[in-house]
Amino acid sequence: MIGEVSHSESRKPVIQFLVIFVLAVYISQLIRLQIFNHTELEQKSMENSMKAIEETPLRGVFFDRNMKLLVENTPTYTVRLIPAEYRAKSDSLLESIMGFAPGTIRSIIAKNSQYSSFVPLKLKRGVEFEVIGWIEENIDKLKGVNYIIEMQRGYRDSIMASHLYGYTKEINPKLLEADKYYTPGDLIGYNGLEKKYEQMLRGTKGFRYVLVDSRGREVTQDKARMLAAIKGKDAVLGIDADVQRVAEKELSPYVGAAVAIEPSTGEVIALASSPSYDLNEFSYFTPKEYISKLYSDKEKPLFNRASMAAHPPGSTFKILSAIAALESNVINENSTLGCAGGFTFGRFFKCHGHHGAINVVHAIEQSCNSFFYQLIFKVGLDRLADYAHKFRLGRKTGIDISEESAGLIPTEHYYEKIYGPNWPKGIMVSLGIGQGEVNATPLQLAFYCALIANDGKSFVPHVVKGYLDENKKLVPASYEEVNTGVSQKTFDLVKKGMFLVVNGGGTATNIKTSEYEIAGKTGTAQNPHGKDHSWFIAFAPFDHPKIAVAVLVENAGFGATYAAPIARKMMDAYLLKGKTGIKDYKIAKMEVPD
Amino acid sequence: MKKIVKDYLGKFELTLFSVILALTFIGFIAIYSATRTSPNEQGFFFKQLTTWVLSLVFMVGMIYIPTQHLKTITIPFYVISLLLLIGVLIFGKVVGGQRCWIHIGGFSFQPSEVAKISAVLALAQFLTRQQTNIESLKDICIALFIGLFPVLLIMMEPDLGSSFIFFAIILLMLFWNGISMFGLFFVLSPGAAAIASLFGTYYFMGALVVIIGVLIFFRKDIFLSGSIVAINLAAGFFVDYVYKILSPHQQKRILSFVDPNSDPLGAGYNSLQAKIAIGAGGFFGQGYLSGHQTQLHYIPEQWTDFIFCTIGEEFGLLGSLVVIVLFGVVFLRLIRIATSERDKYLSLVVIGTLAIFVTHFLINVGMAIGLMPVVGVPLPFISYGGTSLLCNMSLLGIVLNIYKNRIER
C-alpha cells in the first residue's frame, strides 16, 4: 500500500524556510551573546567564580610613653561550622561542649542559610582552651566543625583604661553601610582611642583571590593576584602605665575621675574614670547580663567622667579669676581686698574665715571667698569668660578621644537669654568662686592646670603621641599649639599662691612632700543633689613642672580630703618612678569647708 | 568494483551519517569537559561511549530491517510504549521530582524517548490509511489523540519538555500530510490558547477573542466553530490543571520564562548562568576544559540540558556555529529525503524524525541561549543520556534504511 505524497512539494519550502529562519534567529542570538555581550558576560563569569578572600591585618597595638605594651593582640579560638559538612545529629553534643542552649546551632544555621553552605559560619569567638580540648576529643563525631585562631585585644599591666582605650567589636549594619572598607564580621573600634584612631589602627586588608565553584568551595588560589595585608600602625600613647594604674586603683572606691597631663606637651599621662567596666567583656561576645548590668548601674560605668562629667570647678576656678583680674589690671600684686567673714551683695555670702585685708597670692593660698566675690565685679563676667576660653574652659579642649563635654562658662549674654536684660547681678557673686552655672570637666581642669604650670603655653591635650614606623621609630603626631597670652608676671603670682596651698598655710598641706615641690588648689563643687564633689588640681615639680593633675571625687566633700591624696599618689608614681620606699602618708582629716 | 562502490554510496546517505557521527563526537568532547570535575558524574563519559557502540548496533539493525516490517510493528510498538509509560508511573524511579526512569536489571531507560518514535510511526500509519480523511474533524481528532495520549501520561511524570516534542510531531506530520489551513488552525489554536493561559486570564481571554475572530473569517458552520471554541477553552483549563500538578520547580521555570524577573536567583538563575557561560565564550571560546562556568559547575545539568553551554563557553561562537550548521545539514537532509520519498508512510516517518530532532534542538539550544523556557530536553547526539542516544541513532538507522530503499519519483 503506497500512498502518494501529494503535498510535499508545496509544503517542503515552508518547512525549509522555517528551519532556516529559526537557525538564523539562533545564530543571531549567539552573535549577540558571544560578540556583543561578550565583555559584560565574561566579566560576570569572572565575578561568579573569582572570590576575593580578605586577609585581616593585625590591628595596631598601644604602647605607653615608656614603650611599655598596654594593649596587644592575643590569639583566641573561634569555633566554626561548615553547614554542608555538618550533621544535625551532632547538635546536642556540640551544644553541650559550647555551652549553648538547645536549638542554638539550628538557629545559627538557619540565620545564615542565604550564604553558601560551604562557607564556614563562626559559632563563637573567644572560646576557652578547655572547649577546644573537648572539640578535639570529639572531632570525629563533629564533622564540619573546626576552629581557627583569631586575634583579640589583650589588656596588659592591670590597667583597665576602659574609657580611654575603648573596645573593638563586630561592625554593626549601620557602620557597615557607611564605610565600604568593611565587610560583615569585621571588627571596628567602638569607643575611645579604638574609635578615634580606627583608620590608623586597622591597617589595610589584604586579599587572596581564589576560584570558587558554584557551591562556594575553593578550587584553586590565584597566587599572582595576592595582596598582602598591611599591619595597622602601633600607637605610642602619652599615657604612663604606672600613673594610669595608680589613678584607677585610687579612684576605684569612689565615683570620680582623674586626668594627668604633661604641661609642656599636652600629652595625657593618665585618664581614668570610676566606676569603670571590663573591656575584656566587650571584645567579640558581650554577655547580655553584663550589658544590662552596666546600663542599669546608677553610677553609669560606661560614662567617661574624665571628659564628660561637667561640674562646678569650685575654688579651683579662683586662679582664673585672679589671672583675669591681674591681666586686666583691676588689681596688682599688692592690691588687697577686705574679708570680714563674707561679702554682702543683696544678701550675705559667707567666707570660711576672717581673712582681713588680703592680697591675691594669699587669697589663693587661703581660698578666701570674700576676695573673689568682690573680684568678679571688678573683672566683669564677659572678661572672665574670655580668659576662661583662653584656658579652654567652656569649650572642648580638642582631645583625641571621641567623647568630650564643653562644660559651661556663662557670659552676660547667657544670663540675658535666661533672665532678660535685667538679670540679677547677684548670680555673679558665686561665679567668682567657681560655683553656680560654671561647669568644667576633669580634663578641662587638668589642661587648665597644665597651662598654668607651663606659663600659658602648651599643646591641645592628646593621648596619642604618634605611631611607630616600619623601623619602630616614633613618628610624632602634630597638635595645635595653645597660647593663653597671659603674662609671666601673672603666672608667677598665681603659681606662688598655688605653691602656698600645699607648702604654706593653705588648704592642701596634707599632701606636702619633701621629695619634690607641689603646687595645687583644692575645690569643692556644691552639689544640690547630695554631698559636694571634691576637686583638686596640682602640678609638680614647682620649678620645672612635669605633670599637671586634676582629680574629681563625686559626692565626697572637701577637696583636700579625697581628691588631693589621689593626685599626690599619681604625681609620686610619675616623679618618683623607680625610687623605692615611697612613704605612704596619712589622709588629713580637715573638715574645713572651702 | 567502482560501480559497486558508487552503487553502494548511492544507497547510503553518507552526508547525514557522517554529520551525525560528528555530532556524537562533539558530544563526547563536551560530556568529558562537563563531567570530569564533578565526582558524581565522572563515569558518564565512558558510559556514553559504551552506549554509543550499542547505538551503532541499533542503527545498523534499523538500516537492514525491511521497511514494510516497520508498518507491521507500528501498532504493537505503540501499545508497548504506552504500557511502558504507564509502567514508569508505577515502577519508575523519582529523579529530581520527576518519575521518568524505568530500571531493569542494571539498565535504566526513559520510556518517553521510546514513545516519541512510536508516536511517529503510529501517526504515519494512521495518516496513510486509505480511509483517513485529513480534512475531517474526526480524523484530525484521532490523529491528535494518537499523538497526545502519550503526552497525557508523560505529563503525569511530569516531563514538560517531552510533551512539547509530541505537539511538534503532530503538527509537522499533519502539515506534511497536507492538512488545510483551517485544519492547521484547528490543531494550532488549542496550543495558542494553552500558552496564553499560562500568561494569565486576560491573555487567555484575548486569545479566545482572536480565535473566535478567525473562526468567523473561515465561515464554517456554527456547530464546528462552537466545538473549536469549546476545545480551546478546554485546552486553557487543561494547561491550568497541568500547571498545578507540575512540581514547584517546574512551575517556577515556566513562570520565570513568562516573567524573567520573577525569580532571578531561582529558576531564572539557570538561564542566566547559561547565558553567561555562552557569552563568556566569545568568538574563539575560553579553551577546552577552561570554561569557568562549566568547570566550576555554575550551570546545572551541563552534560544534558545545558550541554550547549559547555560548547559555547569553551569553543565560542566558532564551536557553536559548527554545531548549528551540522544540525542545519541534518535538518535539510531529512527534508530532502522526506520530499523525495514516494511512500507516504515512510516520508511521514522521516518528517516525524525531523520533528523530533528539530524540537529537541530548538528547545535545548534555545534554553541555553535564553530563547526558550528551561524545560529540560537533551540535545540529540550530543547530550549525555543512553535512551536518547539509542533512540536517535535508531531513528537515524530508519532514515538511512528509507533512503537506501527509496522509491524515487
XYZ file of N, CA and C in Angstrom, chain B residues 128-283:
468
model
N -1.643 7.397 6.666
C -1.545 6.762 5.346
C -2.690 5.784 5.088
N -3.534 5.564 6.132
C -4.689 4.696 5.909
C -5.519 5.276 4.759
N -6.040 4.343 3.899
C -6.797 4.811 2.756
C -8.017 5.639 3.173
N -8.684 5.155 4.231
C -9.957 5.797 4.591
C -9.766 7.059 5.430
N -8.514 7.360 5.791
C -8.301 8.572 6.584
C -8.504 9.811 5.732
N -9.352 10.680 6.204
C -9.552 11.956 5.516
C -9.044 13.084 6.407
N -7.943 13.620 5.999
C -7.257 14.606 6.842
C -8.084 15.870 7.028
N -9.053 16.069 6.124
C -9.886 17.262 6.259
C -11.064 17.041 7.202
N -11.285 15.791 7.612
C -12.422 15.572 8.509
C -12.004 15.815 9.951
N -12.887 16.464 10.630
C -12.593 16.829 12.019
C -12.359 15.590 12.855
N -13.082 14.547 12.563
C -12.981 13.310 13.321
C -11.565 12.730 13.193
N -11.078 12.681 11.952
C -9.749 12.094 11.749
C -8.650 12.971 12.331
N -8.852 14.266 12.258
C -7.872 15.156 12.901
C -7.842 14.859 14.399
N -9.025 14.665 14.939
C -9.084 14.396 16.367
C -8.414 13.062 16.698
N -8.596 12.093 15.846
C -7.941 10.796 16.105
C -6.423 10.968 16.048
N -5.978 11.702 15.032
C -4.533 11.957 14.912
C -4.023 12.651 16.173
N -4.784 13.627 16.602
C -4.378 14.338 17.821
C -4.330 13.382 19.005
N -5.317 12.512 19.053
C -5.377 11.576 20.170
C -4.171 10.642 20.168
N -3.823 10.136 18.988
C -2.660 9.239 18.890
C -1.418 9.949 19.412
N -1.273 11.195 18.963
C -0.085 11.934 19.376
C -0.143 12.406 20.820
N -1.324 12.678 21.300
C -1.399 13.323 22.621
C -1.644 12.356 23.774
N -2.096 11.138 23.453
C -2.318 10.200 24.553
C -1.020 9.958 25.347
N 0.123 9.745 24.676
C 1.376 9.622 25.449
C 1.661 10.877 26.280
N 1.284 12.027 25.733
C 1.561 13.282 26.457
C 0.835 13.291 27.790
N -0.399 12.776 27.755
C -1.188 12.712 28.981
C -0.414 11.958 30.063
N 0.175 10.822 29.638
C 0.933 10.001 30.595
C 2.242 10.688 30.986
N 2.880 11.295 29.995
C 4.182 11.925 30.262
C 4.009 13.129 31.196
N 2.878 13.804 31.033
C 2.607 14.949 31.903
C 2.468 14.534 33.361
N 2.149 13.272 33.572
C 1.971 12.820 34.947
C 3.305 12.496 35.611
N 4.376 12.416 34.775
C 5.683 12.091 35.384
C 6.183 13.180 36.331
N 6.112 14.451 36.127
C 5.753 15.143 34.901
C 6.997 15.563 34.153
N 6.937 15.499 32.837
C 8.073 15.889 31.996
C 7.559 16.854 30.942
N 7.779 18.113 31.195
C 7.222 19.158 30.359
C 7.877 19.171 28.982
N 9.215 19.025 28.995
C 9.976 19.143 27.751
C 9.511 18.148 26.713
N 9.380 16.874 27.129
C 8.988 15.839 26.177
C 7.611 16.113 25.602
N 6.730 16.685 26.413
C 5.382 16.960 25.936
C 5.397 17.903 24.738
N 6.260 18.900 24.796
C 6.357 19.822 23.665
C 6.700 19.086 22.378
N 7.595 18.100 22.532
C 8.059 17.367 21.358
C 6.872 16.730 20.633
N 5.953 16.148 21.409
C 4.815 15.465 20.782
C 3.927 16.442 20.016
N 3.720 17.609 20.574
C 2.942 18.613 19.846
C 3.594 18.890 18.498
N 4.937 19.035 18.540
C 5.655 19.351 17.311
C 5.534 18.218 16.301
N 5.614 16.977 16.819
C 5.498 15.819 15.921
C 4.146 15.851 15.196
N 3.074 16.002 15.975
C 1.721 16.010 15.402
C 1.598 17.113 14.366
N 2.038 18.297 14.776
C 1.881 19.461 13.928
C 2.591 19.280 12.594
N 3.850 18.884 12.699
C 4.674 18.786 11.495
C 4.160 17.674 10.579
N 3.767 16.551 11.171
C 3.312 15.430 10.353
C 1.976 15.748 9.688
N 1.081 16.413 10.411
C -0.196 16.809 9.808
C 0.051 17.793 8.669
N 0.960 18.719 8.941
C 1.284 19.727 7.947
C 1.832 19.059 6.677
N 2.734 18.127 6.907
C 3.358 17.423 5.786
C 2.315 16.617 5.021
N 1.342 16.148 5.768
C 0.298 15.339 5.151
C -0.704 16.194 4.380
N -0.497 17.495 4.388
C -1.326 18.360 3.575
C -2.595 18.846 4.229
N -2.553 18.994 5.521
C -3.727 19.498 6.216
C -4.052 20.910 5.720
N -5.359 21.225 5.666
C -5.755 22.549 5.161
C -5.448 23.616 6.199
N -5.521 24.863 5.782
C -5.221 25.953 6.702
C -6.188 25.940 7.877
N -7.454 25.577 7.570
C -8.423 25.534 8.660
C -8.081 24.397 9.630
N -7.701 23.263 9.062
C -7.294 22.127 9.906
C -6.103 22.506 10.772
N -5.156 23.177 10.146
C -3.961 23.605 10.874
C -4.358 24.538 12.015
N -5.269 25.436 11.670
C -5.751 26.366 12.695
C -6.421 25.591 13.836
N -7.178 24.607 13.454
C -7.865 23.789 14.448
C -6.853 23.103 15.377
N -5.746 22.628 14.797
C -4.724 21.951 15.601
C -3.937 22.950 16.441
N -3.628 24.066 15.816
C -2.742 25.040 16.482
C -3.439 25.837 17.589
N -4.734 26.153 17.338
C -5.378 27.094 18.255
C -5.406 26.623 19.713
N -5.637 25.327 19.992
C -5.600 24.950 21.413
C -4.230 25.217 22.048
N -3.181 25.003 21.258
C -1.823 25.268 21.763
C -1.664 26.735 22.099
N -2.122 27.586 21.179
C -2.015 29.025 21.419
C -2.814 29.407 22.659
N -4.027 28.828 22.745
C -4.863 29.121 23.914
C -4.162 28.658 25.189
N -3.536 27.484 25.107
C -2.865 26.930 26.279
C -1.734 27.839 26.729
N -0.894 28.265 25.775
C 0.245 29.125 26.129
C -0.264 30.455 26.680
N -1.311 30.993 26.029
C -1.870 32.259 26.511
C -2.365 32.126 27.936
N -2.947 30.977 28.253
C -3.482 30.809 29.608
C -2.373 30.791 30.654
N -1.163 30.425 30.231
C -0.023 30.459 31.168
C 0.285 31.888 31.590
N 0.064 32.816 30.659
C 0.402 34.209 30.955
C -0.647 34.877 31.830
N -1.812 34.249 31.932
C -2.843 34.822 32.792
C -4.198 34.851 32.112
N -5.209 35.136 32.908
C -6.594 35.084 32.425
C -6.841 36.045 31.264
N -6.284 37.268 31.353
C -6.562 38.258 30.327
C -5.988 37.844 28.977
N -4.786 37.259 29.020
C -4.175 36.798 27.776
C -5.013 35.682 27.165
N -5.506 34.812 28.050
C -6.309 33.681 27.612
C -7.593 34.191 26.940
N -8.232 35.175 27.579
C -9.453 35.749 27.014
C -9.152 36.398 25.665
N -8.020 37.110 25.605
C -7.614 37.758 24.354
C -7.457 36.729 23.248
N -6.769 35.620 23.592
C -6.543 34.565 22.615
C -7.875 34.004 22.132
N -8.814 33.823 23.040
C -10.128 33.289 22.675
C -10.843 34.220 21.697
N -10.734 35.525 21.978
C -11.364 36.510 21.092
C -10.782 36.389 19.686
N -9.427 36.302 19.617
C -8.769 36.178 18.301
C -9.255 34.904 17.607
N -9.303 33.811 18.376
C -9.711 32.529 17.790
C -11.134 32.624 17.225
N -12.007 33.240 17.997
C -13.386 33.387 17.512
C -13.413 34.242 16.238
N -12.565 35.288 16.231
C -12.469 36.139 15.042
C -12.043 35.336 13.822
N -11.034 34.498 13.984
C -10.547 33.676 12.868
C -11.643 32.714 12.411
N -12.366 32.153 13.376
C -13.451 31.213 13.039
C -14.500 31.902 12.167
N -14.790 33.149 12.517
C -15.764 33.906 11.712
C -15.224 34.088 10.299
N -13.894 34.326 10.216
C -13.251 34.513 8.921
C -13.386 33.255 8.047
N -13.216 32.079 8.683
C -13.288 30.831 7.919
C -14.734 30.487 7.519
N -15.710 31.090 8.183
C -17.124 30.889 7.842
C -17.520 29.418 7.812
N -17.078 28.687 8.791
C -17.519 27.288 8.907
C -18.854 27.269 9.647
N -19.470 26.073 9.682
C -20.795 26.054 10.308
C -20.697 26.259 11.811
N -21.793 26.660 12.380
C -21.828 27.122 13.762
C -21.461 26.006 14.724
N -21.884 24.774 14.383
C -21.581 23.665 15.273
C -20.072 23.425 15.354
N -19.430 23.405 14.195
C -17.970 23.205 14.123
C -17.241 24.316 14.890
N -17.626 25.552 14.592
C -16.972 26.689 15.250
C -17.148 26.614 16.753
N -18.364 26.267 17.166
C -18.635 26.161 18.609
C -17.761 25.109 19.253
N -17.609 23.956 18.573
C -16.777 22.898 19.150
C -15.336 23.369 19.300
N -14.876 24.111 18.286
C -13.476 24.568 18.346
C -13.283 25.518 19.525
N -14.246 26.412 19.706
C -14.149 27.324 20.858
C -14.121 26.515 22.154
N -15.000 25.479 22.190
C -15.047 24.657 23.399
C -13.711 23.961 23.633
N -13.112 23.439 22.549
C -11.813 22.751 22.679
C -10.746 23.719 23.189
N -10.796 24.934 22.630
C -9.828 25.933 23.083
C -9.980 26.260 24.564
N -11.227 26.400 24.969
C -11.489 26.644 26.388
C -10.921 25.505 27.226
N -11.208 24.285 26.771
C -10.739 23.102 27.499
C -9.218 23.091 27.574
N -8.565 23.459 26.450
C -7.092 23.459 26.426
C -6.547 24.417 27.478
N -7.172 25.588 27.557
C -6.727 26.565 28.545
C -6.839 26.025 29.952
N -7.991 25.403 30.234
C -8.179 24.866 31.582
C -7.273 23.671 31.843
N -7.043 22.891 30.764
C -6.157 21.735 30.913
C -4.745 22.190 31.301
N -4.272 23.215 30.611
C -2.929 23.722 30.920
C -2.878 24.220 32.362
N -3.947 24.887 32.736
C -4.010 25.366 34.105
C -3.908 24.197 35.083
N -4.624 23.112 34.724
C -4.592 21.920 35.571
C -3.189 21.319 35.591
N -2.595 21.203 34.398
C -1.245 20.636 34.300
C -0.266 21.483 35.092
N -0.423 22.792 34.948
C 0.471 23.700 35.662
C 0.411 23.416 37.158
N -0.805 23.125 37.624
C -0.962 22.881 39.051
C -0.348 21.564 39.497
N -0.363 20.559 38.614
C 0.228 19.283 39.037
C 1.736 19.254 38.812
N 2.269 20.261 38.144
C 3.726 20.310 37.962
C 4.397 20.515 39.315
N 5.625 20.020 39.397
C 6.360 20.256 40.644
C 6.716 21.743 40.724
N 6.858 22.249 41.943
C 7.111 23.694 42.094
C 8.289 24.191 41.267
N 9.346 23.376 41.137
C 10.500 23.916 40.406
C 10.174 24.052 38.920
N 9.296 23.180 38.425
C 8.910 23.312 37.021
C 7.970 24.494 36.826
N 7.098 24.692 37.797
C 6.224 25.870 37.743
C 7.059 27.136 37.688
N 8.098 27.139 38.533
C 8.958 28.323 38.577
C 9.659 28.552 37.255
N 10.070 27.447 36.628
C 10.753 27.585 35.347
C 9.838 28.229 34.320
N 8.577 27.808 34.329
C 7.638 28.372 33.369
C 7.382 29.834 33.718
N 7.168 30.067 34.997
C 6.946 31.443 35.446
C 8.113 32.331 35.068
N 9.309 31.812 35.254
C 10.484 32.646 35.010
C 10.661 32.910 33.526
N 10.068 32.055 32.705
C 10.128 32.363 31.271
C 9.075 33.399 30.911
N 7.877 33.215 31.480
C 6.800 34.166 31.246
C 7.212 35.534 31.775
N 7.806 35.540 32.971
C 8.294 36.783 33.571
C 9.705 36.536 34.094
N 10.708 36.889 33.293
C 12.090 36.524 33.642
C 12.544 37.073 34.988
N 11.897 38.152 35.445
C 12.358 38.744 36.706
C 11.675 38.155 37.924
N 10.793 37.170 37.691
C 10.009 36.675 38.822
C 10.874 35.954 39.854
N 11.957 35.353 39.414
C 12.758 34.582 40.360
C 14.216 34.555 39.896
N 14.870 35.710 39.961
C 16.196 35.808 39.348
C 17.228 34.878 39.964
N 17.037 34.539 41.240
C 18.059 33.689 41.864
C 17.663 32.219 41.824
N 16.415 31.961 41.526
C 15.969 30.575 41.499
C 15.991 30.029 40.093
N 14.810 29.909 39.511
C 14.713 29.314 38.184
C 15.414 30.177 37.148
N 15.302 31.490 37.275
C 15.958 32.379 36.340
C 17.474 32.250 36.394
N 17.961 31.763 37.522
C 19.402 31.624 37.735
C 20.028 30.720 36.683
N 19.398 29.589 36.441
C 19.954 28.639 35.472
C 20.089 29.281 34.106
N 19.022 29.960 33.728
C 19.004 30.583 32.421
C 20.084 31.660 32.331
N 20.215 32.426 33.416
C 21.217 33.489 33.453
C 22.629 32.909 33.374
N 22.871 31.884 34.191
C 24.203 31.278 34.196
C 24.534 30.692 32.829
N 23.528 30.142 32.175
C 23.749 29.568 30.851
C 24.157 30.666 29.877
N 23.435 31.781 29.939
C 23.760 32.889 29.028
C 25.159 33.434 29.312
N 25.485 33.510 30.612
C 26.822 33.991 30.984
C 27.884 33.080 30.386
N 27.662 31.783 30.512
C 28.653 30.826 30.012
C 28.862 31.020 28.515
N 27.754 31.111 27.784
C 27.877 31.217 26.333
C 28.508 32.547 25.953
N 28.069 33.617 26.624
C 28.635 34.923 26.337
C 30.122 34.988 26.656
N 30.503 34.338 27.760
C 31.910 34.354 28.164
C 32.782 33.661 27.128
N 32.169 32.778 26.344
C 32.934 32.050 25.335
C 33.493 32.962 24.255
N 32.751 34.031 23.931
C 33.235 34.952 22.915
C 33.355 34.266 21.562
N 34.264 34.754 20.743
C 34.367 34.211 19.398
C 35.116 32.883 19.370
